[in-house]
Each structure stands twice: as structure tokens, then as C-alpha cells.
mmCIF file with all atom_site columns, C-alpha atoms in Angstrom:
data_model
loop_
_atom_site.group_PDB
_atom_site.id
_atom_site.type_symbol
_atom_site.label_atom_id
_atom_site.label_alt_id
_atom_site.label_comp_id
_atom_site.label_asym_id
_atom_site.label_entity_id
_atom_site.label_seq_id
_atom_site.pdbx_PDB_ins_code
_atom_site.Cartn_x
_atom_site.Cartn_y
_atom_site.Cartn_z
_atom_site.occupancy
_atom_site.B_iso_or_equiv
_atom_site.pdbx_formal_charge
_atom_site.auth_seq_id
_atom_site.auth_comp_id
_atom_site.auth_asym_id
_atom_site.auth_atom_id
_atom_site.pdbx_PDB_model_num
ATOM 1   C CA . UNK W 1 1   ? -41.006 8.970  -11.683 1.00 0.00 ? 1   UNK W CA 1
ATOM 2   C CA . UNK W 1 2   ? -38.058 9.334  -9.063  1.00 0.00 ? 2   UNK W CA 1
ATOM 3   C CA . UNK W 1 3   ? -38.670 7.984  -5.917  1.00 0.00 ? 3   UNK W CA 1
ATOM 4   C CA . UNK W 1 4   ? -36.947 7.258  -2.432  1.00 0.00 ? 4   UNK W CA 1
ATOM 5   C CA . UNK W 1 5   ? -35.608 3.500  -1.781  1.00 0.00 ? 5   UNK W CA 1
ATOM 6   C CA . UNK W 1 6   ? -34.799 2.000  1.731   1.00 0.00 ? 6   UNK W CA 1
ATOM 7   C CA . UNK W 1 7   ? -33.565 -1.543 2.597   1.00 0.00 ? 7   UNK W CA 1
ATOM 8   C CA . UNK W 1 8   ? -34.788 -3.735 4.091   1.00 0.00 ? 8   UNK W CA 1
ATOM 9   C CA . UNK W 1 9   ? -38.162 -3.467 4.086   1.00 0.00 ? 9   UNK W CA 1
ATOM 10  C CA . UNK W 1 10  ? -38.108 -5.111 7.702   1.00 0.00 ? 10  UNK W CA 1
ATOM 11  C CA . UNK W 1 11  ? -35.428 -5.823 9.821   1.00 0.00 ? 11  UNK W CA 1
ATOM 12  C CA . UNK W 1 12  ? -35.236 -8.056 13.198  1.00 0.00 ? 12  UNK W CA 1
ATOM 13  C CA . UNK W 1 13  ? -32.464 -7.718 15.507  1.00 0.00 ? 13  UNK W CA 1
ATOM 14  C CA . UNK W 1 14  ? -31.823 -8.553 18.953  1.00 0.00 ? 14  UNK W CA 1
ATOM 15  C CA . UNK W 1 15  ? -31.372 -5.651 21.825  1.00 0.00 ? 15  UNK W CA 1
ATOM 16  C CA . UNK W 1 16  ? -27.681 -4.522 21.814  1.00 0.00 ? 16  UNK W CA 1
ATOM 17  C CA . UNK W 1 17  ? -27.144 -5.136 17.927  1.00 0.00 ? 17  UNK W CA 1
ATOM 18  C CA . UNK W 1 18  ? -25.920 -2.758 15.626  1.00 0.00 ? 18  UNK W CA 1
ATOM 19  C CA . UNK W 1 19  ? -28.280 -2.036 12.557  1.00 0.00 ? 19  UNK W CA 1
ATOM 20  C CA . UNK W 1 20  ? -27.671 -0.162 9.602   1.00 0.00 ? 20  UNK W CA 1
ATOM 21  C CA . UNK W 1 21  ? -30.820 1.274  7.575   1.00 0.00 ? 21  UNK W CA 1
ATOM 22  C CA . UNK W 1 22  ? -30.051 2.174  4.158   1.00 0.00 ? 22  UNK W CA 1
ATOM 23  C CA . UNK W 1 23  ? -31.584 4.341  1.734   1.00 0.00 ? 23  UNK W CA 1
ATOM 24  C CA . UNK W 1 24  ? -30.457 5.635  -2.006  1.00 0.00 ? 24  UNK W CA 1
ATOM 25  C CA . UNK W 1 25  ? -32.262 9.074  -1.855  1.00 0.00 ? 25  UNK W CA 1
ATOM 26  C CA . UNK W 1 26  ? -33.919 10.902 -5.441  1.00 0.00 ? 26  UNK W CA 1
ATOM 27  C CA . UNK W 1 27  ? -30.324 11.529 -7.181  1.00 0.00 ? 27  UNK W CA 1
ATOM 28  C CA . UNK W 1 28  ? -30.673 15.330 -7.913  1.00 0.00 ? 28  UNK W CA 1
ATOM 29  C CA . UNK W 1 29  ? -31.906 16.156 -4.177  1.00 0.00 ? 29  UNK W CA 1
ATOM 30  C CA . UNK W 1 30  ? -29.225 17.858 -1.636  1.00 0.00 ? 30  UNK W CA 1
ATOM 31  C CA . UNK W 1 31  ? -30.837 17.455 1.605   1.00 0.00 ? 31  UNK W CA 1
ATOM 32  C CA . UNK W 1 32  ? -32.009 14.112 3.190   1.00 0.00 ? 32  UNK W CA 1
ATOM 33  C CA . UNK W 1 33  ? -33.363 12.967 6.435   1.00 0.00 ? 33  UNK W CA 1
ATOM 34  C CA . UNK W 1 34  ? -34.550 10.120 8.775   1.00 0.00 ? 34  UNK W CA 1
ATOM 35  C CA . UNK W 1 35  ? -37.689 10.471 10.457  1.00 0.00 ? 35  UNK W CA 1
ATOM 36  C CA . UNK W 1 36  ? -39.208 7.454  12.642  1.00 0.00 ? 36  UNK W CA 1
ATOM 37  C CA . UNK W 1 37  ? -42.909 6.659  13.479  1.00 0.00 ? 37  UNK W CA 1
ATOM 38  C CA . UNK W 1 38  ? -43.476 4.104  16.702  1.00 0.00 ? 38  UNK W CA 1
ATOM 39  C CA . UNK W 1 39  ? -46.681 2.435  16.264  1.00 0.00 ? 39  UNK W CA 1
ATOM 40  C CA . UNK W 1 40  ? -49.599 4.377  17.044  1.00 0.00 ? 40  UNK W CA 1
ATOM 41  C CA . UNK W 1 41  ? -47.562 7.574  17.213  1.00 0.00 ? 41  UNK W CA 1
ATOM 42  C CA . UNK W 1 42  ? -47.022 10.233 14.968  1.00 0.00 ? 42  UNK W CA 1
ATOM 43  C CA . UNK W 1 43  ? -43.580 10.991 12.483  1.00 0.00 ? 43  UNK W CA 1
ATOM 44  C CA . UNK W 1 44  ? -40.668 12.032 14.386  1.00 0.00 ? 44  UNK W CA 1
ATOM 45  C CA . UNK W 1 45  ? -37.798 13.883 12.754  1.00 0.00 ? 45  UNK W CA 1
ATOM 46  C CA . UNK W 1 46  ? -34.545 12.331 13.805  1.00 0.00 ? 46  UNK W CA 1
ATOM 47  C CA . UNK W 1 47  ? -32.002 14.137 12.002  1.00 0.00 ? 47  UNK W CA 1
ATOM 48  C CA . UNK W 1 48  ? -31.402 16.523 8.828   1.00 0.00 ? 48  UNK W CA 1
ATOM 49  C CA . UNK W 1 49  ? -28.032 16.240 6.377   1.00 0.00 ? 49  UNK W CA 1
ATOM 50  C CA . UNK W 1 50  ? -26.765 18.611 3.874   1.00 0.00 ? 50  UNK W CA 1
ATOM 51  C CA . UNK W 1 51  ? -23.598 18.696 2.116   1.00 0.00 ? 51  UNK W CA 1
ATOM 52  C CA . UNK W 1 52  ? -22.041 15.602 3.984   1.00 0.00 ? 52  UNK W CA 1
ATOM 53  C CA . UNK W 1 53  ? -22.979 16.844 7.702   1.00 0.00 ? 53  UNK W CA 1
ATOM 54  C CA . UNK W 1 54  ? -25.500 16.917 9.596   1.00 0.00 ? 54  UNK W CA 1
ATOM 55  C CA . UNK W 1 55  ? -27.866 20.192 9.898   1.00 0.00 ? 55  UNK W CA 1
ATOM 56  C CA . UNK W 1 56  ? -30.000 19.463 12.425  1.00 0.00 ? 56  UNK W CA 1
ATOM 57  C CA . UNK W 1 57  ? -31.020 16.570 14.911  1.00 0.00 ? 57  UNK W CA 1
ATOM 58  C CA . UNK W 1 58  ? -33.726 15.813 17.805  1.00 0.00 ? 58  UNK W CA 1
ATOM 59  C CA . UNK W 1 59  ? -33.037 14.978 21.199  1.00 0.00 ? 59  UNK W CA 1
ATOM 60  C CA . UNK W 1 60  ? -34.075 11.232 19.706  1.00 0.00 ? 60  UNK W CA 1
ATOM 61  C CA . UNK W 1 61  ? -30.629 11.267 17.826  1.00 0.00 ? 61  UNK W CA 1
ATOM 62  C CA . UNK W 1 62  ? -27.970 10.629 20.554  1.00 0.00 ? 62  UNK W CA 1
ATOM 63  C CA . UNK W 1 63  ? -24.686 9.034  20.256  1.00 0.00 ? 63  UNK W CA 1
ATOM 64  C CA . UNK W 1 64  ? -26.096 5.638  19.391  1.00 0.00 ? 64  UNK W CA 1
ATOM 65  C CA . UNK W 1 65  ? -27.086 6.965  16.258  1.00 0.00 ? 65  UNK W CA 1
ATOM 66  C CA . UNK W 1 66  ? -25.050 8.189  13.359  1.00 0.00 ? 66  UNK W CA 1
ATOM 67  C CA . UNK W 1 67  ? -25.656 8.842  9.833   1.00 0.00 ? 67  UNK W CA 1
ATOM 68  C CA . UNK W 1 68  ? -23.000 8.184  6.606   1.00 0.00 ? 68  UNK W CA 1
ATOM 69  C CA . UNK W 1 69  ? -23.233 9.255  2.589   1.00 0.00 ? 69  UNK W CA 1
ATOM 70  C CA . UNK W 1 70  ? -20.841 6.449  1.864   1.00 0.00 ? 70  UNK W CA 1
ATOM 71  C CA . UNK W 1 71  ? -20.631 7.197  -1.899  1.00 0.00 ? 71  UNK W CA 1
ATOM 72  C CA . UNK W 1 72  ? -22.409 8.939  -4.328  1.00 0.00 ? 72  UNK W CA 1
ATOM 73  C CA . UNK W 1 73  ? -26.055 7.483  -3.819  1.00 0.00 ? 73  UNK W CA 1
ATOM 74  C CA . UNK W 1 74  ? -26.756 5.880  -0.613  1.00 0.00 ? 74  UNK W CA 1
ATOM 75  C CA . UNK W 1 75  ? -27.806 7.594  3.063   1.00 0.00 ? 75  UNK W CA 1
ATOM 76  C CA . UNK W 1 76  ? -26.856 5.299  5.732   1.00 0.00 ? 76  UNK W CA 1
ATOM 77  C CA . UNK W 1 77  ? -28.605 5.196  9.269   1.00 0.00 ? 77  UNK W CA 1
ATOM 78  C CA . UNK W 1 78  ? -26.770 3.299  12.022  1.00 0.00 ? 78  UNK W CA 1
ATOM 79  C CA . UNK W 1 79  ? -27.873 2.517  15.491  1.00 0.00 ? 79  UNK W CA 1
ATOM 80  C CA . UNK W 1 80  ? -25.038 1.323  17.329  1.00 0.00 ? 80  UNK W CA 1
ATOM 81  C CA . UNK W 1 81  ? -26.595 -0.879 20.245  1.00 0.00 ? 81  UNK W CA 1
ATOM 82  C CA . UNK W 1 82  ? -30.662 -1.356 19.968  1.00 0.00 ? 82  UNK W CA 1
ATOM 83  C CA . UNK W 1 83  ? -32.689 -0.793 22.358  1.00 0.00 ? 83  UNK W CA 1
ATOM 84  C CA . UNK W 1 84  ? -36.409 -2.367 22.704  1.00 0.00 ? 84  UNK W CA 1
ATOM 85  C CA . UNK W 1 85  ? -37.970 1.388  22.242  1.00 0.00 ? 85  UNK W CA 1
ATOM 86  C CA . UNK W 1 86  ? -35.873 1.809  19.266  1.00 0.00 ? 86  UNK W CA 1
ATOM 87  C CA . UNK W 1 87  ? -38.161 -0.574 17.427  1.00 0.00 ? 87  UNK W CA 1
ATOM 88  C CA . UNK W 1 88  ? -40.462 1.634  14.802  1.00 0.00 ? 88  UNK W CA 1
ATOM 89  C CA . UNK W 1 89  ? -40.806 2.260  11.533  1.00 0.00 ? 89  UNK W CA 1
ATOM 90  C CA . UNK W 1 90  ? -37.721 4.581  9.989   1.00 0.00 ? 90  UNK W CA 1
ATOM 91  C CA . UNK W 1 91  ? -38.297 6.651  7.059   1.00 0.00 ? 91  UNK W CA 1
ATOM 92  C CA . UNK W 1 92  ? -35.592 8.149  5.130   1.00 0.00 ? 92  UNK W CA 1
ATOM 93  C CA . UNK W 1 93  ? -36.710 11.317 2.933   1.00 0.00 ? 93  UNK W CA 1
ATOM 94  C CA . UNK W 1 94  ? -34.977 13.364 0.435   1.00 0.00 ? 94  UNK W CA 1
ATOM 95  C CA . UNK W 1 95  ? -35.683 17.275 -0.500  1.00 0.00 ? 95  UNK W CA 1
ATOM 96  C CA . UNK W 1 96  ? -34.026 19.361 -3.225  1.00 0.00 ? 96  UNK W CA 1
ATOM 97  C CA . UNK W 1 97  ? -34.383 22.746 -1.313  1.00 0.00 ? 97  UNK W CA 1
ATOM 98  C CA . UNK W 1 98  ? -34.724 23.495 2.154   1.00 0.00 ? 98  UNK W CA 1
ATOM 99  C CA . UNK W 1 99  ? -36.191 26.540 1.202   1.00 0.00 ? 99  UNK W CA 1
ATOM 100 C CA . UNK W 1 100 ? -39.420 24.680 -0.444  1.00 0.00 ? 100 UNK W CA 1
ATOM 101 C CA . UNK W 1 101 ? -38.943 21.620 1.921   1.00 0.00 ? 101 UNK W CA 1
ATOM 102 C CA . UNK W 1 102 ? -41.366 19.320 -0.328  1.00 0.00 ? 102 UNK W CA 1
ATOM 103 C CA . UNK W 1 103 ? -39.585 15.838 1.569   1.00 0.00 ? 103 UNK W CA 1
ATOM 104 C CA . UNK W 1 104 ? -40.332 12.576 -0.359  1.00 0.00 ? 104 UNK W CA 1
ATOM 105 C CA . UNK W 1 105 ? -40.439 9.850  1.521   1.00 0.00 ? 105 UNK W CA 1
ATOM 106 C CA . UNK W 1 106 ? -39.544 5.917  0.673   1.00 0.00 ? 106 UNK W CA 1
ATOM 107 C CA . UNK W 1 107 ? -41.858 3.168  1.912   1.00 0.00 ? 107 UNK W CA 1
ATOM 108 C CA . UNK W 1 108 ? -39.849 2.663  5.344   1.00 0.00 ? 108 UNK W CA 1
ATOM 109 C CA . UNK W 1 109 ? -38.200 0.108  7.118   1.00 0.00 ? 109 UNK W CA 1
ATOM 110 C CA . UNK W 1 110 ? -39.877 -1.739 10.024  1.00 0.00 ? 110 UNK W CA 1
ATOM 111 C CA . UNK W 1 111 ? -37.073 -2.349 12.955  1.00 0.00 ? 111 UNK W CA 1
ATOM 112 C CA . UNK W 1 112 ? -38.000 -4.757 15.255  1.00 0.00 ? 112 UNK W CA 1
ATOM 113 C CA . UNK W 1 113 ? -35.878 -5.072 18.160  1.00 0.00 ? 113 UNK W CA 1
ATOM 114 C CA . UNK W 1 114 ? -36.110 -8.332 20.429  1.00 0.00 ? 114 UNK W CA 1
ATOM 115 C CA . UNK D 2 1   ? -43.823 18.603 21.800  1.00 0.00 ? 1   UNK D CA 1
ATOM 116 C CA . UNK D 2 2   ? -47.485 19.611 20.411  1.00 0.00 ? 2   UNK D CA 1
ATOM 117 C CA . UNK D 2 3   ? -46.602 22.115 18.166  1.00 0.00 ? 3   UNK D CA 1
ATOM 118 C CA . UNK D 2 4   ? -48.331 20.908 15.002  1.00 0.00 ? 4   UNK D CA 1
ATOM 119 C CA . UNK D 2 5   ? -51.484 19.291 16.245  1.00 0.00 ? 5   UNK D CA 1
ATOM 120 C CA . UNK D 2 6   ? -54.379 17.332 14.443  1.00 0.00 ? 6   UNK D CA 1
ATOM 121 C CA . UNK D 2 7   ? -57.223 17.278 17.161  1.00 0.00 ? 7   UNK D CA 1
ATOM 122 C CA . UNK D 2 8   ? -59.561 15.156 15.261  1.00 0.00 ? 8   UNK D CA 1
ATOM 123 C CA . UNK D 2 9   ? -58.351 10.982 14.931  1.00 0.00 ? 9   UNK D CA 1
ATOM 124 C CA . UNK D 2 10  ? -61.041 10.203 12.755  1.00 0.00 ? 10  UNK D CA 1
ATOM 125 C CA . UNK D 2 11  ? -63.034 11.628 9.815   1.00 0.00 ? 11  UNK D CA 1
ATOM 126 C CA . UNK D 2 12  ? -65.797 9.995  7.843   1.00 0.00 ? 12  UNK D CA 1
ATOM 127 C CA . UNK D 2 13  ? -67.503 10.982 4.547   1.00 0.00 ? 13  UNK D CA 1
ATOM 128 C CA . UNK D 2 14  ? -69.407 10.563 1.624   1.00 0.00 ? 14  UNK D CA 1
ATOM 129 C CA . UNK D 2 15  ? -68.061 9.979  -1.463  1.00 0.00 ? 15  UNK D CA 1
ATOM 130 C CA . UNK D 2 16  ? -68.501 12.818 -3.237  1.00 0.00 ? 16  UNK D CA 1
ATOM 131 C CA . UNK D 2 17  ? -68.761 15.227 -0.697  1.00 0.00 ? 17  UNK D CA 1
ATOM 132 C CA . UNK D 2 18  ? -66.531 17.930 0.921   1.00 0.00 ? 18  UNK D CA 1
ATOM 133 C CA . UNK D 2 19  ? -63.980 16.444 3.504   1.00 0.00 ? 19  UNK D CA 1
ATOM 134 C CA . UNK D 2 20  ? -62.042 19.018 5.583   1.00 0.00 ? 20  UNK D CA 1
ATOM 135 C CA . UNK D 2 21  ? -59.007 18.319 7.737   1.00 0.00 ? 21  UNK D CA 1
ATOM 136 C CA . UNK D 2 22  ? -58.069 20.646 10.146  1.00 0.00 ? 22  UNK D CA 1
ATOM 137 C CA . UNK D 2 23  ? -54.821 21.419 12.084  1.00 0.00 ? 23  UNK D CA 1
ATOM 138 C CA . UNK D 2 24  ? -53.508 24.022 14.560  1.00 0.00 ? 24  UNK D CA 1
ATOM 139 C CA . UNK D 2 25  ? -49.872 24.991 15.182  1.00 0.00 ? 25  UNK D CA 1
ATOM 140 C CA . UNK D 2 26  ? -48.194 27.006 17.899  1.00 0.00 ? 26  UNK D CA 1
ATOM 141 C CA . UNK D 2 27  ? -45.054 28.046 16.348  1.00 0.00 ? 27  UNK D CA 1
ATOM 142 C CA . UNK D 2 28  ? -44.828 31.473 15.048  1.00 0.00 ? 28  UNK D CA 1
ATOM 143 C CA . UNK D 2 29  ? -41.450 30.395 13.431  1.00 0.00 ? 29  UNK D CA 1
ATOM 144 C CA . UNK D 2 30  ? -43.636 28.068 10.643  1.00 0.00 ? 30  UNK D CA 1
ATOM 145 C CA . UNK D 2 31  ? -43.214 29.517 7.620   1.00 0.00 ? 31  UNK D CA 1
ATOM 146 C CA . UNK D 2 32  ? -44.198 26.321 5.049   1.00 0.00 ? 32  UNK D CA 1
ATOM 147 C CA . UNK D 2 33  ? -46.944 24.031 5.471   1.00 0.00 ? 33  UNK D CA 1
ATOM 148 C CA . UNK D 2 34  ? -47.340 20.783 4.136   1.00 0.00 ? 34  UNK D CA 1
ATOM 149 C CA . UNK D 2 35  ? -50.158 17.788 3.745   1.00 0.00 ? 35  UNK D CA 1
ATOM 150 C CA . UNK D 2 36  ? -49.344 14.349 3.305   1.00 0.00 ? 36  UNK D CA 1
ATOM 151 C CA . UNK D 2 37  ? -51.042 11.178 2.460   1.00 0.00 ? 37  UNK D CA 1
ATOM 152 C CA . UNK D 2 38  ? -50.378 7.652  4.449   1.00 0.00 ? 38  UNK D CA 1
ATOM 153 C CA . UNK D 2 39  ? -51.408 4.226  3.666   1.00 0.00 ? 39  UNK D CA 1
ATOM 154 C CA . UNK D 2 40  ? -50.711 1.145  6.018   1.00 0.00 ? 40  UNK D CA 1
ATOM 155 C CA . UNK D 2 41  ? -46.781 -0.001 6.052   1.00 0.00 ? 41  UNK D CA 1
ATOM 156 C CA . UNK D 2 42  ? -46.266 2.806  3.157   1.00 0.00 ? 42  UNK D CA 1
ATOM 157 C CA . UNK D 2 43  ? -43.854 6.329  3.580   1.00 0.00 ? 43  UNK D CA 1
ATOM 158 C CA . UNK D 2 44  ? -45.587 9.601  3.465   1.00 0.00 ? 44  UNK D CA 1
ATOM 159 C CA . UNK D 2 45  ? -46.998 11.031 0.441   1.00 0.00 ? 45  UNK D CA 1
ATOM 160 C CA . UNK D 2 46  ? -46.715 14.600 -0.232  1.00 0.00 ? 46  UNK D CA 1
ATOM 161 C CA . UNK D 2 47  ? -50.033 15.952 -1.235  1.00 0.00 ? 47  UNK D CA 1
ATOM 162 C CA . UNK D 2 48  ? -49.821 19.898 -1.268  1.00 0.00 ? 48  UNK D CA 1
ATOM 163 C CA . UNK D 2 49  ? -47.580 22.435 0.690   1.00 0.00 ? 49  UNK D CA 1
ATOM 164 C CA . UNK D 2 50  ? -48.399 26.029 1.108   1.00 0.00 ? 50  UNK D CA 1
ATOM 165 C CA . UNK D 2 51  ? -45.614 29.041 1.911   1.00 0.00 ? 51  UNK D CA 1
ATOM 166 C CA . UNK D 2 52  ? -46.672 31.354 4.908   1.00 0.00 ? 52  UNK D CA 1
ATOM 167 C CA . UNK D 2 53  ? -46.937 34.417 2.444   1.00 0.00 ? 53  UNK D CA 1
ATOM 168 C CA . UNK D 2 54  ? -49.755 33.196 1.116   1.00 0.00 ? 54  UNK D CA 1
ATOM 169 C CA . UNK D 2 55  ? -53.494 32.050 2.529   1.00 0.00 ? 55  UNK D CA 1
ATOM 170 C CA . UNK D 2 56  ? -54.636 29.839 -0.138  1.00 0.00 ? 56  UNK D CA 1
ATOM 171 C CA . UNK D 2 57  ? -53.052 27.174 -2.416  1.00 0.00 ? 57  UNK D CA 1
ATOM 172 C CA . UNK D 2 58  ? -54.984 24.729 -5.132  1.00 0.00 ? 58  UNK D CA 1
ATOM 173 C CA . UNK D 2 59  ? -54.058 21.717 -6.648  1.00 0.00 ? 59  UNK D CA 1
ATOM 174 C CA . UNK D 2 60  ? -56.767 19.701 -8.366  1.00 0.00 ? 60  UNK D CA 1
ATOM 175 C CA . UNK D 2 61  ? -58.983 18.345 -5.630  1.00 0.00 ? 61  UNK D CA 1
ATOM 176 C CA . UNK D 2 62  ? -56.896 19.187 -3.141  1.00 0.00 ? 62  UNK D CA 1
ATOM 177 C CA . UNK D 2 63  ? -56.852 22.990 -1.627  1.00 0.00 ? 63  UNK D CA 1
ATOM 178 C CA . UNK D 2 64  ? -54.984 24.006 1.329   1.00 0.00 ? 64  UNK D CA 1
ATOM 179 C CA . UNK D 2 65  ? -56.241 27.109 3.568   1.00 0.00 ? 65  UNK D CA 1
ATOM 180 C CA . UNK D 2 66  ? -53.640 28.919 5.724   1.00 0.00 ? 66  UNK D CA 1
ATOM 181 C CA . UNK D 2 67  ? -54.990 31.393 8.364   1.00 0.00 ? 67  UNK D CA 1
ATOM 182 C CA . UNK D 2 68  ? -51.950 32.904 10.242  1.00 0.00 ? 68  UNK D CA 1
ATOM 183 C CA . UNK D 2 69  ? -53.836 34.696 12.901  1.00 0.00 ? 69  UNK D CA 1
ATOM 184 C CA . UNK D 2 70  ? -55.320 31.907 13.969  1.00 0.00 ? 70  UNK D CA 1
ATOM 185 C CA . UNK D 2 71  ? -52.207 29.302 13.252  1.00 0.00 ? 71  UNK D CA 1
ATOM 186 C CA . UNK D 2 72  ? -54.331 26.922 11.193  1.00 0.00 ? 72  UNK D CA 1
ATOM 187 C CA . UNK D 2 73  ? -54.533 25.504 8.349   1.00 0.00 ? 73  UNK D CA 1
ATOM 188 C CA . UNK D 2 74  ? -56.860 22.837 6.236   1.00 0.00 ? 74  UNK D CA 1
ATOM 189 C CA . UNK D 2 75  ? -57.023 20.360 3.996   1.00 0.00 ? 75  UNK D CA 1
ATOM 190 C CA . UNK D 2 76  ? -60.329 20.427 1.729   1.00 0.00 ? 76  UNK D CA 1
ATOM 191 C CA . UNK D 2 77  ? -60.787 17.387 -0.510  1.00 0.00 ? 77  UNK D CA 1
ATOM 192 C CA . UNK D 2 78  ? -63.462 18.154 -2.910  1.00 0.00 ? 78  UNK D CA 1
ATOM 193 C CA . UNK D 2 79  ? -65.153 15.797 -4.321  1.00 0.00 ? 79  UNK D CA 1
ATOM 194 C CA . UNK D 2 80  ? -63.843 13.079 -1.879  1.00 0.00 ? 80  UNK D CA 1
ATOM 195 C CA . UNK D 2 81  ? -63.077 9.573  -3.446  1.00 0.00 ? 81  UNK D CA 1
ATOM 196 C CA . UNK D 2 82  ? -63.085 5.917  -2.109  1.00 0.00 ? 82  UNK D CA 1
ATOM 197 C CA . UNK D 2 83  ? -59.289 6.072  -2.791  1.00 0.00 ? 83  UNK D CA 1
ATOM 198 C CA . UNK D 2 84  ? -59.008 9.016  -0.889  1.00 0.00 ? 84  UNK D CA 1
ATOM 199 C CA . UNK D 2 85  ? -59.274 6.576  2.343   1.00 0.00 ? 85  UNK D CA 1
ATOM 200 C CA . UNK D 2 86  ? -55.621 7.295  4.262   1.00 0.00 ? 86  UNK D CA 1
ATOM 201 C CA . UNK D 2 87  ? -54.419 9.025  6.999   1.00 0.00 ? 87  UNK D CA 1
ATOM 202 C CA . UNK D 2 88  ? -53.627 13.050 6.421   1.00 0.00 ? 88  UNK D CA 1
ATOM 203 C CA . UNK D 2 89  ? -50.711 14.171 8.162   1.00 0.00 ? 89  UNK D CA 1
ATOM 204 C CA . UNK D 2 90  ? -50.236 18.047 8.561   1.00 0.00 ? 90  UNK D CA 1
ATOM 205 C CA . UNK D 2 91  ? -46.351 18.981 8.739   1.00 0.00 ? 91  UNK D CA 1
ATOM 206 C CA . UNK D 2 92  ? -45.071 22.621 9.459   1.00 0.00 ? 92  UNK D CA 1
ATOM 207 C CA . UNK D 2 93  ? -40.993 23.617 8.640   1.00 0.00 ? 93  UNK D CA 1
ATOM 208 C CA . UNK D 2 94  ? -39.178 26.686 9.830   1.00 0.00 ? 94  UNK D CA 1
ATOM 209 C CA . UNK D 2 95  ? -36.641 27.857 7.452   1.00 0.00 ? 95  UNK D CA 1
ATOM 210 C CA . UNK D 2 96  ? -33.489 28.256 9.556   1.00 0.00 ? 96  UNK D CA 1
ATOM 211 C CA . UNK D 2 97  ? -34.153 24.423 10.428  1.00 0.00 ? 97  UNK D CA 1
ATOM 212 C CA . UNK D 2 98  ? -32.828 22.820 7.239   1.00 0.00 ? 98  UNK D CA 1
ATOM 213 C CA . UNK D 2 99  ? -36.008 21.191 6.450   1.00 0.00 ? 99  UNK D CA 1
ATOM 214 C CA . UNK D 2 100 ? -36.915 19.707 9.165   1.00 0.00 ? 100 UNK D CA 1
ATOM 215 C CA . UNK D 2 101 ? -40.703 19.094 9.342   1.00 0.00 ? 101 UNK D CA 1
ATOM 216 C CA . UNK D 2 102 ? -42.655 18.648 12.451  1.00 0.00 ? 102 UNK D CA 1
ATOM 217 C CA . UNK D 2 103 ? -45.631 16.264 11.986  1.00 0.00 ? 103 UNK D CA 1
ATOM 218 C CA . UNK D 2 104 ? -49.130 16.178 13.409  1.00 0.00 ? 104 UNK D CA 1
ATOM 219 C CA . UNK D 2 105 ? -50.849 13.497 15.398  1.00 0.00 ? 105 UNK D CA 1
ATOM 220 C CA . UNK D 2 106 ? -52.641 11.882 11.757  1.00 0.00 ? 106 UNK D CA 1
ATOM 221 C CA . UNK D 2 107 ? -56.205 12.363 10.990  1.00 0.00 ? 107 UNK D CA 1
ATOM 222 C CA . UNK D 2 108 ? -57.372 8.859  9.282   1.00 0.00 ? 108 UNK D CA 1
ATOM 223 C CA . UNK D 2 109 ? -60.221 9.811  6.583   1.00 0.00 ? 109 UNK D CA 1
ATOM 224 C CA . UNK D 2 110 ? -62.833 7.422  5.647   1.00 0.00 ? 110 UNK D CA 1
ATOM 225 C CA . UNK D 2 111 ? -64.857 7.731  2.303   1.00 0.00 ? 111 UNK D CA 1
ATOM 226 C CA . UNK D 2 112 ? -67.557 5.654  2.240   1.00 0.00 ? 112 UNK D CA 1
ATOM 227 C CA . UNK D 2 113 ? -69.147 4.852  -1.176  1.00 0.00 ? 113 UNK D CA 1
#
């Protein structure tokens, strides 16, 4: 069964450093997303991406964040200068259509900022 | 931002009985609703969804009911099995928002043998 894969599973970084989280969405899906879950809180939408551009972003997704689809398979989330409060599980997801938004999630990357 | 609310943080059910998980929403623009199941250290797994033009959708042991006038949906699992023990998230989407999902806080279901 096709699945969304994310690397790395766990990333520890120092405050102020840049991190890149990587995802390979399901191959025939057109919509790509990043969500995060801070420990003990709910899953929060960060950004959606379609046709090589951002289609929607949340207030969390400020200038420190960027997304890119550098080739035909990868989808990345970059945090330019990490803060302690960026520590969270980051989930990549993809869906076939926005009108039937059953998004399929990866297993997540645990980001720890120290 | 409490557009999607799951007011019960936990639920305990005996194996074989029905589990009912509830979800309320406030945004009348939501037109698609989904339930996800999540185990610790894993991503959410899609379970079942329902469009706002329907009031019920069934898939095996899982049934989702939507009451638009009350802005309420529920997930019924029958019969419940120990393997159903997980955190269940309700999520909602509006069709003009590029597939963005708004999640509830989750309900931890424990099914006891």
C-alpha cells in the first residue's frame, strides 16, 4: 500500500540552527501538507502546497518557515532559525484532491530544539 | 481557535460493546469531516469521512453520523476490539481552503478485554 515517508524520524538541533524535514508524498497525489503536534496538544495545520505553490498557510507558518518541492518526489519543510518552541512532531501529508481531502499522513519527524 | 472540539479526553469501553466518540464544530463553512486514529509515535491514520450532504457513512465496524443542525458528528465503533485502543481525532475541512484540516483535541479510547 502506498504511504507517505518522512526523514529523519528524529532530529535534534541547537536553537538558531536551520533544519530541513523531508517527505516523500504518495506518488499520484497532488496536494501536500505539513502539520505539527506539540506534545500534549492537538494536530495543527501549517501549510498546504499545490501546483508548486503554497495554497494556504496558518499564522504559525511565518517567515522562518518555507516549503519546497525540489524534484518530482520530495517535499521539504525548512525552518530557518529554530526556536525552543518549534520542538514538536512534524507530520507531512498528501491527498489526491482538495474536494475529497482524505489526507494520508507520514509517521512524523520529532524535532527537538535545545 | 476551537473550531473543532472533542470534549471527552478519554473513553473506556468493554470489548464487544459500542464505542461512541463525539465531536462538535462551530464553523458552518465546514463541508467535509474526517476521523483519524493515532497510535503514539505514529502519524494519524485515516479511518472514515463524511460529506456534509450526507448524514451517515458506514465502513465495516465504523459508522460516522453527522447532525448539521447541531453541528455535531459522532464515530461509532461496534463491536469494539482491544486493537481499537488509540487516540481518535475528528477533523473538518472547508472546500475553499485547499484541503486544510482543522483537528479536534482527540479522545483516547481504551478497549478493555
